[in-house]
PDB file of C-alpha atoms in Angstrom:
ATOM      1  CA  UNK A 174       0.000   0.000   0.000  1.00  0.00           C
ATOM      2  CA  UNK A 175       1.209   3.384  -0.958  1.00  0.00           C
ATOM      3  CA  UNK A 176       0.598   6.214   1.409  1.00  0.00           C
ATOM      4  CA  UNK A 177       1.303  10.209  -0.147  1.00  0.00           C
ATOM      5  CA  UNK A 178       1.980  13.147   1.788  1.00  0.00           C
ATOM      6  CA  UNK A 179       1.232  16.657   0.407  1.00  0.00           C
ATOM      7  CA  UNK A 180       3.669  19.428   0.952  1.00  0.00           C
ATOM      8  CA  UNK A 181       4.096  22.725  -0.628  1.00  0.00           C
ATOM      9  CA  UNK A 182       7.076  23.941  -1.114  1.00  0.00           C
ATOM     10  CA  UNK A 183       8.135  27.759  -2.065  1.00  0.00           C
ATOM     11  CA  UNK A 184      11.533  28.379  -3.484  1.00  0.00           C
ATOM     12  CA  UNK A 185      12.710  31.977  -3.484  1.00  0.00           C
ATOM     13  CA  UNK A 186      13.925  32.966  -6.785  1.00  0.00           C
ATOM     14  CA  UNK A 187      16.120  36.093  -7.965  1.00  0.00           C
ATOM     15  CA  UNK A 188      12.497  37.451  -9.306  1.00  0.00           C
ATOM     16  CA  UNK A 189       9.776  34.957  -8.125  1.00  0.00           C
ATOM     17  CA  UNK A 190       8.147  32.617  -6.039  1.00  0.00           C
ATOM     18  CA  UNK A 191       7.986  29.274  -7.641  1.00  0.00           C
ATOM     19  CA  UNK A 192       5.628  26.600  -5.630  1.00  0.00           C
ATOM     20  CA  UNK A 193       6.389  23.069  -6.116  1.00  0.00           C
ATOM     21  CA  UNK A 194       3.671  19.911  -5.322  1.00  0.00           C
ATOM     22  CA  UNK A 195       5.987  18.115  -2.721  1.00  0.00           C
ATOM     23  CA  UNK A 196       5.264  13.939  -2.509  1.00  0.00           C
ATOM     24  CA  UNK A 197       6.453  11.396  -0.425  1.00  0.00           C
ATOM     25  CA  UNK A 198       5.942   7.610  -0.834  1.00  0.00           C
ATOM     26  CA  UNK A 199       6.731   3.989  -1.310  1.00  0.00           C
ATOM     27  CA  UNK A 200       9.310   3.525  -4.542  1.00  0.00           C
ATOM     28  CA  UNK A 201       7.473   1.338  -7.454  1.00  0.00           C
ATOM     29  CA  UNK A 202       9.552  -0.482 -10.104  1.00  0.00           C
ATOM     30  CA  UNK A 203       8.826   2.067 -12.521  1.00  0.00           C
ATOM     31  CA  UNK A 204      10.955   4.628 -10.136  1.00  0.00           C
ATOM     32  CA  UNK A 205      14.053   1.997  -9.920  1.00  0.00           C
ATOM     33  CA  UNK A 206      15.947   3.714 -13.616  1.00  0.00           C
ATOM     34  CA  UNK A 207      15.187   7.451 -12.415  1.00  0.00           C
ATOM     35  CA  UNK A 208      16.264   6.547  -8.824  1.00  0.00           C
ATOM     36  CA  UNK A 209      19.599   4.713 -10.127  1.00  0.00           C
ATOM     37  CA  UNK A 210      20.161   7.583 -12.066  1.00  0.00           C
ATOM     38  CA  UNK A 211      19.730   9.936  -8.967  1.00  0.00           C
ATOM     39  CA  UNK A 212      21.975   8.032  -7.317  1.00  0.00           C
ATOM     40  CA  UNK A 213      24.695   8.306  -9.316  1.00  0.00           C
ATOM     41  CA  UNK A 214      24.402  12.038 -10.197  1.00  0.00           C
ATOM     42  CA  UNK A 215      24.328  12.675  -6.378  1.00  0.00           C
ATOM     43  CA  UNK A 216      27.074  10.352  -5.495  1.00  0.00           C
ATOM     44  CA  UNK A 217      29.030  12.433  -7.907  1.00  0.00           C
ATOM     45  CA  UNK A 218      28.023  15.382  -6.823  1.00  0.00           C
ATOM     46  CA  UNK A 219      28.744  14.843  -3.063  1.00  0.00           C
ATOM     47  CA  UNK A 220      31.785  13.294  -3.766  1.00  0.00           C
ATOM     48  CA  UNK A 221      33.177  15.632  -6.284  1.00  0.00           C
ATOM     49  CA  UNK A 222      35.768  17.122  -3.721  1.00  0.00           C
ATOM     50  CA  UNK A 223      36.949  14.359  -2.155  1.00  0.00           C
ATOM     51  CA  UNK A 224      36.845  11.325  -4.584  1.00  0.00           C
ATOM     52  CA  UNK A 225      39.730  11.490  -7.802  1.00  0.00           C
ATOM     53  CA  UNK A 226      37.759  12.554 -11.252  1.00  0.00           C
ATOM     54  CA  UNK A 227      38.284   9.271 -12.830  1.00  0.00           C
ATOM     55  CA  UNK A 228      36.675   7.400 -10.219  1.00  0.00           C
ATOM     56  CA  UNK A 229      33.596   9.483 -10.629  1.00  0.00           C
ATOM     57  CA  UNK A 230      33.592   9.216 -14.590  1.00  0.00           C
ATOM     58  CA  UNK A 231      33.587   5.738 -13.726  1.00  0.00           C
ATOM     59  CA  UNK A 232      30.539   5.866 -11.815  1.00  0.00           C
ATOM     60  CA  UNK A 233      27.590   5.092 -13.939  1.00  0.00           C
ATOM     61  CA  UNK A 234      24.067   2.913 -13.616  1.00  0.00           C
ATOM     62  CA  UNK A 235      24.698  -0.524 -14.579  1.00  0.00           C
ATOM     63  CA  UNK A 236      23.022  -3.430 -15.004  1.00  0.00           C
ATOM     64  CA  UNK A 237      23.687  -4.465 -11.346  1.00  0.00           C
ATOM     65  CA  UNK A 238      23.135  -1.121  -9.678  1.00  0.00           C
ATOM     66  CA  UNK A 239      19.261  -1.145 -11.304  1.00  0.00           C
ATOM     67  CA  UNK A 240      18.601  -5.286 -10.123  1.00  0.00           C
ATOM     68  CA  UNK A 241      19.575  -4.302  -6.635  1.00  0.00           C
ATOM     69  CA  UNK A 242      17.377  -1.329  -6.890  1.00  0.00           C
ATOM     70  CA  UNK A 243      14.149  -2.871  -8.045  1.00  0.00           C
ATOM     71  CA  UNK A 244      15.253  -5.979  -5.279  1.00  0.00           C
ATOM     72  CA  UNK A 245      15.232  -2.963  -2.440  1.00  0.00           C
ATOM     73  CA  UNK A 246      11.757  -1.563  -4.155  1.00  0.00           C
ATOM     74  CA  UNK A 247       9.962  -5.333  -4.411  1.00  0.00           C
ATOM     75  CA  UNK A 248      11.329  -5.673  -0.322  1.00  0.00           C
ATOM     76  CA  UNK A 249       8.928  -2.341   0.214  1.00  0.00           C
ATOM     77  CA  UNK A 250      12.735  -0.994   1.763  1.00  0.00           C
ATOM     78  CA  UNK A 251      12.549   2.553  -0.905  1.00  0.00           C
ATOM     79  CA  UNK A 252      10.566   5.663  -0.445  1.00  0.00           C
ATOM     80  CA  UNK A 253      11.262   8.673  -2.634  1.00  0.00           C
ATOM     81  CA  UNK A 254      10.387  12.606  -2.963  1.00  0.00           C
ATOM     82  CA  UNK A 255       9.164  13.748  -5.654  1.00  0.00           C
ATOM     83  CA  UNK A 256       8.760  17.403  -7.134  1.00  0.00           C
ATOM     84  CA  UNK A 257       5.810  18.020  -9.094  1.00  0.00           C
ATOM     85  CA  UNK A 258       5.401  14.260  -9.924  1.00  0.00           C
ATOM     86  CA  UNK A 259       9.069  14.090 -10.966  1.00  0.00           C
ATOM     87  CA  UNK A 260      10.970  11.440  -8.379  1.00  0.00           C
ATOM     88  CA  UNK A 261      13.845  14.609  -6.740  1.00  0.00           C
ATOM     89  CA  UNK A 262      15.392  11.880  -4.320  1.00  0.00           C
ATOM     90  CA  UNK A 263      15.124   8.369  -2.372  1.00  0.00           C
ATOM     91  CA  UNK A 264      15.595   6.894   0.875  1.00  0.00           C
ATOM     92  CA  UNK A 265      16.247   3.108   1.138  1.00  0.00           C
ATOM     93  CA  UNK A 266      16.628   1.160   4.386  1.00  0.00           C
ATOM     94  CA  UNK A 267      18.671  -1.861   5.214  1.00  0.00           C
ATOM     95  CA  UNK A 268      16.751  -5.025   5.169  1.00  0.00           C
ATOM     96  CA  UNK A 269      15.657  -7.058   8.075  1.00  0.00           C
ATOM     97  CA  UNK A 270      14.338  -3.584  10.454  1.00  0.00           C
ATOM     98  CA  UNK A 271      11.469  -3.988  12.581  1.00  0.00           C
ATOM     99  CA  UNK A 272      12.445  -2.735  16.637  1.00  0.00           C
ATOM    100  CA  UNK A 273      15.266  -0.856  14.950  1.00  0.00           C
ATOM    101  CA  UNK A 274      16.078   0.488  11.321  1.00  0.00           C
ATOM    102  CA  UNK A 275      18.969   1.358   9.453  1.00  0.00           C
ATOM    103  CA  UNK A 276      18.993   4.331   6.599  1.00  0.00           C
ATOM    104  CA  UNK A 277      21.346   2.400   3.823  1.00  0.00           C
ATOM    105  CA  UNK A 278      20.921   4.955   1.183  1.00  0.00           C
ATOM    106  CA  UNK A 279      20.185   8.571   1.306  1.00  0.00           C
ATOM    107  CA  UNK A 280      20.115  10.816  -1.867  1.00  0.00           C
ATOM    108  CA  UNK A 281      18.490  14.266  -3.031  1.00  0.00           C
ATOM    109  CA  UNK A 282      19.048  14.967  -7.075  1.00  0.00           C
ATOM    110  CA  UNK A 283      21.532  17.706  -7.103  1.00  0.00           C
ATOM    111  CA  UNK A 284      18.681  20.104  -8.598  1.00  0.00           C
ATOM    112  CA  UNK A 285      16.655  19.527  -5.151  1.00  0.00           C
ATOM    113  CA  UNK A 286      19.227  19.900  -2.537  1.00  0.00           C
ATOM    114  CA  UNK A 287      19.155  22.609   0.107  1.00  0.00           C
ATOM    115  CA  UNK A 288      15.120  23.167  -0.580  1.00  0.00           C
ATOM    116  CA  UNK A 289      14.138  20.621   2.331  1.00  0.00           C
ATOM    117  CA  UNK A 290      12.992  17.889   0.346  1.00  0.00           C
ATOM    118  CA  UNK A 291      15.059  15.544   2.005  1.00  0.00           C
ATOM    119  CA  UNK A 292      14.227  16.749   5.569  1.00  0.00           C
ATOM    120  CA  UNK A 293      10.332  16.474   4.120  1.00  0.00           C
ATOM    121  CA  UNK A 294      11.030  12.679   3.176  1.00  0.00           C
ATOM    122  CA  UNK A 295      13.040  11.881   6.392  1.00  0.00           C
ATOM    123  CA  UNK A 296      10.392  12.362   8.380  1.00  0.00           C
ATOM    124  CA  UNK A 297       7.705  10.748   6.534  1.00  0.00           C
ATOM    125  CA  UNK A 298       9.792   7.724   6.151  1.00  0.00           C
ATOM    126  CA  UNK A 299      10.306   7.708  10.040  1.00  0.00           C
ATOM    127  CA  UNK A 300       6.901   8.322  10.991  1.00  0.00           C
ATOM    128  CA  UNK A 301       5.884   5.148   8.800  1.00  0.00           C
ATOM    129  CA  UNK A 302       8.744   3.513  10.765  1.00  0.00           C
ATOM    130  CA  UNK A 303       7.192   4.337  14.028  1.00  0.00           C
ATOM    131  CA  UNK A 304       3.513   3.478  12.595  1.00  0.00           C
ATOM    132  CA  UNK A 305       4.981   0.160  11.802  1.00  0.00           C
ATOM    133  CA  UNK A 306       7.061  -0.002  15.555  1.00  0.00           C
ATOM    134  CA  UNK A 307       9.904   0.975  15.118  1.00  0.00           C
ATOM    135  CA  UNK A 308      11.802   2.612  17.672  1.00  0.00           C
ATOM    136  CA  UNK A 309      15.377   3.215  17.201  1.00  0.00           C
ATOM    137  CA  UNK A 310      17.179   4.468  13.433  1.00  0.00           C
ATOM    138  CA  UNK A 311      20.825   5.216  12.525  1.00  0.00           C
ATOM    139  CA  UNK A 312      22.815   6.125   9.690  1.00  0.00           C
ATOM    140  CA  UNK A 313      26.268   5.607   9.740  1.00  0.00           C
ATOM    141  CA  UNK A 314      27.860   8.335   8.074  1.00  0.00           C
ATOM    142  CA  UNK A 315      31.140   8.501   6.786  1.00  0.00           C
TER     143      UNK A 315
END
């Protein structure tokens, strides 16, 4: 079952106010090329400083990187932001969680970072977590 939440978003531009529709939900199969594409455009992105330029030209979706997405989506373990129906960024946990859960994967489309669409899915994703019982998360971070 898919649940939605509705957010609006405003992003202060130079000359305008620009209001985006603001989704969270479950990942579907359809979502698993757009999110492995995400993935890799963030990793870069993040990385750019601190990982050698060939290693990130390297970095692309293969075969491999899309089966173990759609394997996290069919396991019900991806949830993803969207911005005016266009998936902006994904959250997958490990498997196995049910007392405690573990944030495996964490990305926002370098397009939608810094406009609190990752805070936004964050906390729907852990409110579903503590619906479902839930009651400790990490994220190791390094």
């Amino acid at each position: 079952m898919q649940e939605y939440c509705f957010i609006f978003l405003i992003k202060k531009g130079k000359y305008m106010n620009t209001i985006h529709l603001i989704t969270c939900r479950q990942a579907t199969e359809k979502d698993a090329a757009l999110l492995a594409q995400i993935h890799v455009e963030a990793w870069k992105h993040s990385y750019r400083n601190y990982v050698p330029q060939e290693v990130l030209n390297d970095r692309k979706v293969t075969k491999e990187r899309l089966e173990k997405m759609k394997n996290d989506i069919r396991q019900g373990l991806v949830f993803v932001v969207s911005a005016d129906n266009r998936p902006a960024g994904f959250l997958a946990l490990a498997p196995g969680f049910g007392e405690e859960a573990e944030i495996a994967v964490f990305y926002i489309a370098p397009a939608y970072q810094r406009q609190g669409l990752g805070g936004k899915l964050l906390d729907f994703v852990l409110e579903k977590l503590k619906h479902n019982g839930c009651k400790n998360y990490c994220k190791q971070l390094f």
